[in-house]
Short mmCIF file of C-alpha atoms in Angstrom, two decimals:
data_model
loop_
_atom_site.label_atom_id
_atom_site.label_comp_id
_atom_site.label_asym_id
_atom_site.label_seq_id
_atom_site.Cartn_x
_atom_site.Cartn_y
_atom_site.Cartn_z
CA MET A 191 126.03 157.71 94.90
CA LEU A 192 126.05 161.32 93.87
CA SER A 193 123.25 162.32 91.50
CA ILE A 194 123.61 165.47 89.27
CA ILE A 195 120.24 166.63 88.11
CA ILE A 196 120.27 169.02 85.08
CA PRO A 197 116.82 170.44 83.94
CA ALA A 198 117.16 171.37 80.23
CA LEU A 199 115.17 172.81 77.30
CA ASN A 200 117.02 173.25 73.99
CA GLU A 201 120.39 173.33 75.63
CA GLU A 202 122.45 171.37 73.11
CA GLU A 203 125.43 173.63 73.05
CA ASN A 204 125.39 174.55 76.78
CA LEU A 205 124.84 171.02 77.83
CA LYS A 206 128.06 169.92 75.98
CA ASN A 207 130.05 172.52 77.77
CA LEU A 208 128.60 171.66 81.08
CA LEU A 209 129.14 167.89 80.72
CA GLU A 210 132.68 168.49 79.60
CA SER A 211 133.24 170.70 82.71
CA VAL A 212 131.85 167.98 84.93
CA LYS A 213 134.21 165.45 83.44
CA LYS A 214 137.13 167.82 84.13
CA GLN A 215 136.32 168.30 87.87
CA GLY A 216 138.00 165.17 88.85
CA ASN A 217 136.88 161.94 90.52
CA PHE A 218 133.33 162.17 92.12
CA GLY A 219 133.47 158.58 92.86
CA ASP A 220 130.11 156.70 92.03
CA TYR A 221 127.91 159.23 90.25
CA GLU A 222 125.12 159.56 87.72
CA ILE A 223 124.02 162.54 85.58
CA ILE A 224 120.27 162.87 85.02
CA VAL A 225 119.04 165.31 82.29
CA ALA A 226 115.35 166.26 82.82
CA ASP A 227 114.44 167.34 79.33
CA ALA A 228 111.29 169.58 78.91
CA GLY A 229 110.68 168.80 75.25
CA SER A 230 113.81 170.01 73.51
CA CYS A 231 113.62 170.45 69.65
CA ASP A 232 117.44 170.41 69.20
CA LYS A 233 119.95 167.69 69.94
CA THR A 234 119.75 168.07 73.69
CA ILE A 235 118.74 164.33 74.24
CA GLU A 236 121.39 163.00 71.84
CA VAL A 237 124.06 164.97 73.54
CA ALA A 238 122.84 163.71 77.02
CA LYS A 239 122.84 159.99 75.80
CA ALA A 240 126.30 160.48 74.19
CA TYR A 241 127.61 161.40 77.63
CA ASN A 242 125.87 158.42 79.12
CA CYS A 243 123.45 160.54 80.92
CA ILE A 244 120.05 159.26 82.14
CA VAL A 245 117.32 161.25 80.31
CA VAL A 246 113.80 161.79 81.91
CA SER A 247 111.09 163.85 80.81
CA GLY A 248 110.93 167.31 82.65
CA GLY A 249 109.23 170.45 82.55
CA LEU A 250 109.70 173.75 84.24
CA PRO A 251 112.96 173.59 86.26
CA ALA A 252 111.18 172.53 89.54
CA LYS A 253 109.28 169.80 87.81
CA GLY A 254 112.32 168.57 86.01
CA GLU A 255 114.36 168.55 89.25
CA CYS A 256 111.69 166.51 90.98
CA ARG A 257 111.50 163.99 87.98
CA GLY A 258 115.22 163.76 88.12
CA ALA A 259 115.24 163.03 91.81
CA SER A 260 112.52 160.40 91.51
CA PRO A 261 113.87 156.91 92.44
CA LEU A 262 112.40 155.55 89.21
CA HIS A 263 114.23 157.11 86.16
CA PRO A 264 111.95 156.49 83.08
CA VAL A 265 113.93 156.68 79.85
#
């Protein structure tokens, strides 16, 4: 399975565009998108959930990437 990990903080508009772009890329086979949110105050989490992404708590990009890559994905 391919895991796409996206660290995010208040990325409501950019996240929509990114997720639409991923959808248009074609067939990845079995994949998941994990959004590691660093405490967004906008609708980043709602957007991620609307696209069926897994949402985990993140932090600075490196922390978010590590949390997203963790085998346990706390929601």
